[in-house]
Coordinates of C-alpha atoms in Angstrom, one line a residue:
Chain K
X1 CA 109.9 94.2 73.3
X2 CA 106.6 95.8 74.3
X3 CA 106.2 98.9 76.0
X4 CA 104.5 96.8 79.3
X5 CA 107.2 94.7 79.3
X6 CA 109.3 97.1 79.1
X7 CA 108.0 98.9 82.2
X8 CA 106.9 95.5 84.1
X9 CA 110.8 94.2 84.4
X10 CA 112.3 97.7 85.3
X11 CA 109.4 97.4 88.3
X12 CA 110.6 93.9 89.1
X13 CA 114.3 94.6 88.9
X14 CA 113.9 97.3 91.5
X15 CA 111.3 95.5 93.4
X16 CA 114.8 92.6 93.3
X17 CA 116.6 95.3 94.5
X18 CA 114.4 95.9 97.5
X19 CA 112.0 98.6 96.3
X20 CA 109.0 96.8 97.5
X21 CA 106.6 99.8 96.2
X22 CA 108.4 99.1 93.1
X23 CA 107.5 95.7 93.3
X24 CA 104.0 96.0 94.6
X25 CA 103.2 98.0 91.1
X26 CA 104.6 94.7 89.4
X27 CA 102.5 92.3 91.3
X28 CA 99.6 94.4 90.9
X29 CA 100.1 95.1 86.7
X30 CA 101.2 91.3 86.8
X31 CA 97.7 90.2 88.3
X32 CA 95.4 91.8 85.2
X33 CA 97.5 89.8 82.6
X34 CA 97.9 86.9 84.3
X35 CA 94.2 87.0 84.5
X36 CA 93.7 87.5 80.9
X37 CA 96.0 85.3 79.9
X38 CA 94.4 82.2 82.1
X39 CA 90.4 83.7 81.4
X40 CA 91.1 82.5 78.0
X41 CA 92.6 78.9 78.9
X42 CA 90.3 78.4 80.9
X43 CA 87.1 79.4 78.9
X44 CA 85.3 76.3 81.1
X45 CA 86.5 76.5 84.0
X46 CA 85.6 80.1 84.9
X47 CA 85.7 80.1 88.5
X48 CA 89.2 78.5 88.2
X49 CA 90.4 81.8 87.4
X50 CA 90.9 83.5 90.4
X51 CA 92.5 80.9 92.1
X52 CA 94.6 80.2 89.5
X53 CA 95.9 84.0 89.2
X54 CA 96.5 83.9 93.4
X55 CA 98.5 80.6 93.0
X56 CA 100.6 82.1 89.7
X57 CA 101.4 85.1 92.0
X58 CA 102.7 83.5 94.8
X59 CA 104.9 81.1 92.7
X60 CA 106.1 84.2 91.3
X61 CA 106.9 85.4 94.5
X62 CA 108.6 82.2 96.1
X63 CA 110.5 81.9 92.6
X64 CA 111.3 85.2 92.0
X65 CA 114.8 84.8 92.8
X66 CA 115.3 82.5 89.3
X67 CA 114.7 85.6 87.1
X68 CA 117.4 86.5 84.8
X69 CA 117.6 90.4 84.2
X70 CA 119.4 89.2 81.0
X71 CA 116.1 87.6 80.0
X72 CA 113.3 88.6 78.4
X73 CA 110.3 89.0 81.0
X74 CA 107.8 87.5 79.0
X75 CA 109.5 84.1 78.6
X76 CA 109.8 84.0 82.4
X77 CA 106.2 84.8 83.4
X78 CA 104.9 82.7 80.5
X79 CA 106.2 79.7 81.5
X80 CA 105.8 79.6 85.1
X81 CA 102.2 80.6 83.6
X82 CA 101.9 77.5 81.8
X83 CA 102.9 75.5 84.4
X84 CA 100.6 76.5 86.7
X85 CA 98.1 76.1 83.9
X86 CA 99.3 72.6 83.7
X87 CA 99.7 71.5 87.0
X88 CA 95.9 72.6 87.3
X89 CA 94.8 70.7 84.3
X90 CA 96.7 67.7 86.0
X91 CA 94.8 68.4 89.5
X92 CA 91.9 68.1 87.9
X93 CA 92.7 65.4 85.3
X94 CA 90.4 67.6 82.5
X95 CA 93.0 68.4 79.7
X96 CA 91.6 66.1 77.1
X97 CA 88.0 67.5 77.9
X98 CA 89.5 70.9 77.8
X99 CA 90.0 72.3 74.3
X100 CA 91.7 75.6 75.2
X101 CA 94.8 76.3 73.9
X102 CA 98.1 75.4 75.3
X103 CA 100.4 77.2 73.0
X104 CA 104.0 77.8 74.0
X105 CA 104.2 81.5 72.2
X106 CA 101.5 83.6 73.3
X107 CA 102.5 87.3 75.1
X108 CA 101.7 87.3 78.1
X109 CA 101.3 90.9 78.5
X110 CA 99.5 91.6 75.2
X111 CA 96.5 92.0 77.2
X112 CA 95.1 92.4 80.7
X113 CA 92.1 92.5 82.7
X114 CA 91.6 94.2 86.1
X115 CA 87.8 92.7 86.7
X116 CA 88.4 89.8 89.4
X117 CA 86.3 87.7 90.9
X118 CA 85.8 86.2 94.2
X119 CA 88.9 83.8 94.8
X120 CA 86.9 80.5 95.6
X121 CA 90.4 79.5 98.2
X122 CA 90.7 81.4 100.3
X123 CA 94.4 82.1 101.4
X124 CA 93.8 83.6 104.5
X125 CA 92.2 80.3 105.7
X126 CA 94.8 78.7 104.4
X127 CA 97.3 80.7 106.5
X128 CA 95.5 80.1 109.8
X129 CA 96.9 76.5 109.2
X130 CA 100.5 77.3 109.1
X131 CA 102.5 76.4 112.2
X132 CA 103.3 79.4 114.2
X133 CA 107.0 80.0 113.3
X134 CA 105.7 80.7 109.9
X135 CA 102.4 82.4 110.8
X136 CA 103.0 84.6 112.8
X137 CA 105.9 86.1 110.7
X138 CA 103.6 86.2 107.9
X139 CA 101.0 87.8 109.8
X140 CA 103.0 90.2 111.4
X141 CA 105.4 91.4 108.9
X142 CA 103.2 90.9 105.8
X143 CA 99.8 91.6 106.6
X144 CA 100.5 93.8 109.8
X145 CA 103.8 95.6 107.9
X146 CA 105.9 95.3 110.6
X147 CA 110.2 95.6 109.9
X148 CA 111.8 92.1 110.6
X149 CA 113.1 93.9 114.2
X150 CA 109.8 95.2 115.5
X151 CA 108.2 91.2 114.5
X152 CA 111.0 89.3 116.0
X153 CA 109.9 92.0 119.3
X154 CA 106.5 90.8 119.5
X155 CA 107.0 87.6 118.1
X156 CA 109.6 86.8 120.4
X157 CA 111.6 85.1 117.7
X158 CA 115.2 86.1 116.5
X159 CA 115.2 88.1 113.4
X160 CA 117.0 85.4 110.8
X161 CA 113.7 83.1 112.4
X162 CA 111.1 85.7 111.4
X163 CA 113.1 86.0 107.7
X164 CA 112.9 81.6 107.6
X165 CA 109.8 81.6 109.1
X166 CA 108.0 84.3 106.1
X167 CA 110.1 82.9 103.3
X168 CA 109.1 78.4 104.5
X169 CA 105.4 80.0 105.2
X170 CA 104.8 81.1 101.8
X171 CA 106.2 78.0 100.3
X172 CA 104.0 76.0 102.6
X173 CA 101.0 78.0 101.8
X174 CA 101.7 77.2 97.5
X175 CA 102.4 73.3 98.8
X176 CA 99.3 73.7 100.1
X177 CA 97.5 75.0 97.5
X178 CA 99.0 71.5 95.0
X179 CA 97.7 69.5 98.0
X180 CA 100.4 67.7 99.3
X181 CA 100.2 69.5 102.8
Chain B
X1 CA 91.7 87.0 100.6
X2 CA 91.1 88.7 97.6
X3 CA 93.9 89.4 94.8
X4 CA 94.4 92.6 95.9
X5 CA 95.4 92.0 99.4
X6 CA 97.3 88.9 98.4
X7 CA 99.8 91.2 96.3
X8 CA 99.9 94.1 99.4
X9 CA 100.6 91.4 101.6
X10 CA 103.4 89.6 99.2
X11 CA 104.7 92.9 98.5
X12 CA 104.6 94.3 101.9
X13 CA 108.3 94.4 103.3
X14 CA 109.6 92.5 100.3
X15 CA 113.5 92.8 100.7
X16 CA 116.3 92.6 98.3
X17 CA 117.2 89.1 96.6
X18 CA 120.8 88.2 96.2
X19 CA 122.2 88.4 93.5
X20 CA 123.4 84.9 91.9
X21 CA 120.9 82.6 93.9
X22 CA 121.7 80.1 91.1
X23 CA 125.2 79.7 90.7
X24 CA 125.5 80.2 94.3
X25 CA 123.2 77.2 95.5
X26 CA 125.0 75.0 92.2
X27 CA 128.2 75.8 93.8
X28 CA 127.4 74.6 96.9
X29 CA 125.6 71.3 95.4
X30 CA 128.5 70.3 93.4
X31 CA 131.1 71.4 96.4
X32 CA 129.4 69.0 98.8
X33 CA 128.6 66.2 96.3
X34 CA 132.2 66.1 95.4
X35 CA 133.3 65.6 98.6
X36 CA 130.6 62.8 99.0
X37 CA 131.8 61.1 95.9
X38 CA 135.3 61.6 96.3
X39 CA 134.8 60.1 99.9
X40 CA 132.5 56.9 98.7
X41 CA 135.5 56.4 96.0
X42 CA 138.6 56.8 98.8
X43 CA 136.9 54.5 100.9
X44 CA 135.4 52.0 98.4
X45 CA 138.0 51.6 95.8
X46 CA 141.8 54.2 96.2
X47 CA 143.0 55.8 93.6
X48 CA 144.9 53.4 90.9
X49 CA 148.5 52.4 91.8
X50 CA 149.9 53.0 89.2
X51 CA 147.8 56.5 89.0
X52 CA 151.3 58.3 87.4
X53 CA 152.5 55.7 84.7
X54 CA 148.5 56.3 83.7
X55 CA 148.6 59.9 83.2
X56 CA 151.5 59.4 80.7
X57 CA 149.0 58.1 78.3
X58 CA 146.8 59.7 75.9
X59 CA 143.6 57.3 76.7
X60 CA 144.1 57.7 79.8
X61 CA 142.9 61.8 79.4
X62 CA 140.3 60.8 76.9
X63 CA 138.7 58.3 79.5
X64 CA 138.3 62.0 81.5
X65 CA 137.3 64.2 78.8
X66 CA 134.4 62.4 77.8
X67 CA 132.7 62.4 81.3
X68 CA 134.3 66.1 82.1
X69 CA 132.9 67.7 78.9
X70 CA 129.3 65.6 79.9
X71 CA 129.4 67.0 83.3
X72 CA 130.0 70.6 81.6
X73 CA 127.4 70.3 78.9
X74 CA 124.5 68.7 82.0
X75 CA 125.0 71.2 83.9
X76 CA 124.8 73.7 81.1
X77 CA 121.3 72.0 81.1
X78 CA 120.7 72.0 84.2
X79 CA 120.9 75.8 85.0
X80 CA 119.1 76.4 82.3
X81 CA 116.1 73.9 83.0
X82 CA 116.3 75.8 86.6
X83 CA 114.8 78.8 85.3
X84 CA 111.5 79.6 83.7
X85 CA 111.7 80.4 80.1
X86 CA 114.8 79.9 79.6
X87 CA 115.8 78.7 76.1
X88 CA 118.1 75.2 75.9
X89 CA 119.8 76.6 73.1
X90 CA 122.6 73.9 71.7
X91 CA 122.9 72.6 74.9
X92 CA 121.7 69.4 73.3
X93 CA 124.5 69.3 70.8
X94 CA 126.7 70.0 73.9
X95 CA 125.5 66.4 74.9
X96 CA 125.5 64.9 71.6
X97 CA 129.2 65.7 71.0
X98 CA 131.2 64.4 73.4
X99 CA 129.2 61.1 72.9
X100 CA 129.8 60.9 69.3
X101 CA 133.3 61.7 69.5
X102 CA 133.7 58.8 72.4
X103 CA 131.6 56.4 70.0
X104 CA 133.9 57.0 67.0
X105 CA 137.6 56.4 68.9
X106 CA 135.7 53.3 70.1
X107 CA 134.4 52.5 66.2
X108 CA 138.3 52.7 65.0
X109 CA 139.6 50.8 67.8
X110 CA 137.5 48.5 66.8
X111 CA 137.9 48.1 63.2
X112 CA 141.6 48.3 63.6
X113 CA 141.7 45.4 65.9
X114 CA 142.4 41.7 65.7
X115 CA 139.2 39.5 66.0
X116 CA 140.5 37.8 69.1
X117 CA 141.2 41.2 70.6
X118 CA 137.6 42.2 70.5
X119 CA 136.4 41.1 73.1
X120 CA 138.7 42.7 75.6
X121 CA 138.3 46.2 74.0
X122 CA 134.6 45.7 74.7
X123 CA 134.2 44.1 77.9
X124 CA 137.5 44.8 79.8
X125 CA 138.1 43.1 82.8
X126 CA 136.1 45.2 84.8
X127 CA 132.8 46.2 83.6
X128 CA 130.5 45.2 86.0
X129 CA 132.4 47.2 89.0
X130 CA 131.8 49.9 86.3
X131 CA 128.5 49.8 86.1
X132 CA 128.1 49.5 89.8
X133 CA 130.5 51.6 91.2
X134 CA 129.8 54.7 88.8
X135 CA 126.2 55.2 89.8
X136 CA 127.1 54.1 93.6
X137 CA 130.1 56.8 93.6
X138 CA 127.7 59.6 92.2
X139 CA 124.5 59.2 94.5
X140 CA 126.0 62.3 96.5
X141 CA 126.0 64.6 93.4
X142 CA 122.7 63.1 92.7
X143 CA 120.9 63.9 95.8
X144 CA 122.6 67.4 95.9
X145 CA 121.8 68.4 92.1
X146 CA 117.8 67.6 92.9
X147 CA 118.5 69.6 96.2
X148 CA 120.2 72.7 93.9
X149 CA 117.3 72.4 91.3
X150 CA 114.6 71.4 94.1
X151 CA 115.1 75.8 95.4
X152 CA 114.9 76.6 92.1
X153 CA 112.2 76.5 89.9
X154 CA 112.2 74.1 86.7
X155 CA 109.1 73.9 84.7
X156 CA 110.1 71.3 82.4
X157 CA 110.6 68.4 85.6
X158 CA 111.3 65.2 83.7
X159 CA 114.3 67.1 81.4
X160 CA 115.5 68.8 84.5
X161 CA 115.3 65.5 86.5
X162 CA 117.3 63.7 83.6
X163 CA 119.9 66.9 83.7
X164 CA 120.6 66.3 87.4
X165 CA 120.8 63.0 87.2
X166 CA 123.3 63.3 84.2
X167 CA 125.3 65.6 86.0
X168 CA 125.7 63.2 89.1
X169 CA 126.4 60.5 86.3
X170 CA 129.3 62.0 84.3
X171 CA 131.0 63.9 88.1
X172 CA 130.8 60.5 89.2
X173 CA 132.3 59.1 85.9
X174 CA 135.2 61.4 86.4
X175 CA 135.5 60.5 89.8
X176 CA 135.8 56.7 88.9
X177 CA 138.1 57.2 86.1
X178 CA 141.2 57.6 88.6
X179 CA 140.8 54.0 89.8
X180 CA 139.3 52.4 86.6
X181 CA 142.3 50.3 85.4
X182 CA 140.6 49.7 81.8
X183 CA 142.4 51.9 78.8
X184 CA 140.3 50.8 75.8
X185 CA 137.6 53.2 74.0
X186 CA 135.0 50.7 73.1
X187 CA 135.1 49.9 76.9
X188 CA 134.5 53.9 77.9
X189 CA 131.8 54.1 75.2
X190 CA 129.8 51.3 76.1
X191 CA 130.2 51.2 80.3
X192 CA 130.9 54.5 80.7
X193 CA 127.8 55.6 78.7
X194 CA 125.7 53.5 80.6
X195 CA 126.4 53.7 83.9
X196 CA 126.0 57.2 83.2
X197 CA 122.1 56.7 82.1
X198 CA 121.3 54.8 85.3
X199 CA 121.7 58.0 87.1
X200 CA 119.9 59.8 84.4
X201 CA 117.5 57.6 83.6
X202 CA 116.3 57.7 87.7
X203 CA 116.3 61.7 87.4
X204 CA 113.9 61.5 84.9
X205 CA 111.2 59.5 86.6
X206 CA 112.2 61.0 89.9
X207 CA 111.7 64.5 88.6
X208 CA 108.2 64.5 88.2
X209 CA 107.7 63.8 91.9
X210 CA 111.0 65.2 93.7
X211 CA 111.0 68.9 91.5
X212 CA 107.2 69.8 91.9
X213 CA 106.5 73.9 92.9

């Protein structure tokens, strides 16, 4: 096991565990390899990139309840990696024209890169279209870093709403992204 | 939004996960989708009257161990196909075996038997209701498996679709198997077997669509 990936699941464990400084330091670390790791797949599709990292991070987010701690890290941010890769190949119906590599044993976290680019989606935009029992959760607990109590105040919402409302938002928002909203 | 915010803003509050999402939303599945199939069966078909001279007999447990060891081994599978990177291990042997096993009681019976009995060892009396009330009594379990695996997050959708739909298959075998009048192995190999795959066979071209994340 390699010393990152050593260091990236005790981050996500606690971050599991409701240390969300913890688990910002994950996302964050998570970010530069998932970058690296798609800047090579997707040698002709450079402006895919970007995207393709913010739409890997939120489906590790929305999914992050699925990890094993019994399991090695890797294997679990590899292959929801590659099928993000995939599904994008299949958006855009280019695979055959594609030669990059698909292979199923590649490290995810043998290297990184921290340079990114403009996202061409942008998410924010993206939000504005989410009904308001999911935006305005989002918007006020995640962006504005509100507690659940102080959005459900402004909000006017109950407090189990604002948890439903943040937890369907963020799902919305990766259906978006696949196009089927 | 750049990257940056996009992890600040997933990260900002982020509160703890309970523990055993998986087994927790499975439970749940199976638990309601029991009670569906049970409840299709009660109303449809009754148990079999003469339920206790049945259980005296040693087919009688085979014709529940072959879909109860399936039901264990698909849902071995489908756990495991409802997590990233997780390997499948021998959970394909775990398949394999009970069918083999089923398929060589029902080779001897056959080979042991009388020409003229043949055809009753394969075809029963009853194996069209077989074939239709099997896949009829697991719909429940097969809506709540794709529901269980639907929150979670399978990467490899037609094998996870064909897992679910297994699973439904062999809980609704086992359901079945307490009105099922028919003793004979060939019988439970053949109808058994595929009014299991109707299930699985829909779970694997519905899990493309249904399972997408």
């Amino acid at each position: 096991m390699s010393a990152s990936e050593v260091r990236l699941r005790d981050l996500l464990v606690r971050g599991l565990n409701g240390d969300a400084s913890a688990y910002h330091a994950f996302l964050k670390d998570l970010s530069t390899h998932l970058r690296a790791f798609f800047r090579v797949r997707l040698s002709r599709l450079p402006d895919e990139v970007e995207d393709l990292v913010q739409e890997a991070l939120l489906a590790v987010h929305n999914q992050r309840h699925t990890y094993d701690p019994g399991e090695p890290l890797t294997a679990w941010v590899h292959a929801i990696a590659r099928y993000k890769l995939v599904d994008l190949y299949r958006r855009r119906a280019v695979r055959d024209a594609l030669n990059d590599p698909l292979d199923d044993e590649l490290d995810v976290f043998a290297s990184s890169d921290t340079e990114a680019a403009d996202a061409r989606r942008d998410l924010a935009k993206l939000l504005e279209r989410l009904p308001d029992q999911q935006r305005l959760p989002i918007v006020h607990m995640k962006l504005q870093g509100l507690s659940v109590v102080e959005t459900a105040r402004v909000t006017g919402m109950s407090e189990s709403a604002v948890k439903v409302g943040v937890h369907r938002g963020l799902k919305a928002l990766a259906a978006m992204i696949r196009g089927e909203i | 939004m750049k990257t940056d915010e996009l992890v600040a803003m997933l990260a900002s509050g982020a509160t703890a996960i309970e523990a055993n999402t998986l087994q927790r939303r499975y439970a749940t599945a199976l638990g309601w989708g029991a009670f569906g199939a049970t409840l299709i069966m009660a109303i449809k078909l009754g148990v079999r009257s003469d339920l206790a001279e049945a259980i005296l007999l040693p087919v009688f447990w085979v014709k529940l161990a072959f879909p109860a060891t399936l039901f264990a081994a698909a849902l071995l599978a489908a756990t495991r196909l409802s997590r990233p990177g997780m390997p499948l291990g021998h959970v394909a042997a775990g398949i394999a075996a009970p069918i083999v096993a089923m398929w060589l009681l029902a080779v001897a019976a056959l080979i042991t038997a009388a020409p003229e009995e043949l055809d009753g060892l394969i075809f029963g009396r009853t194996w069209t209701s077989c074939l239709s009330n099997i896949p009829t009594i697991s719909v429940p379990l097969f809506v709540a498996s794709l529901w269980a695996m639907k929150g979670l997050a399978p990467t490899r959708l037609t094998l996870a679709g064909s897992a679910a739909g297994l699973l439904a298959g062999a809980g609704g075998a086992l359901v079945y198997a307490l009105n099922c009048p028919e003793m004979a192995a060939p019988f439970i190999a053949i109808w058994y077997m595929l009014s299991m795959l109707i299930p699985t066979v829909l779970g694997a071209i519905l899990g493309p669509w249904l399972l997408r994340w």
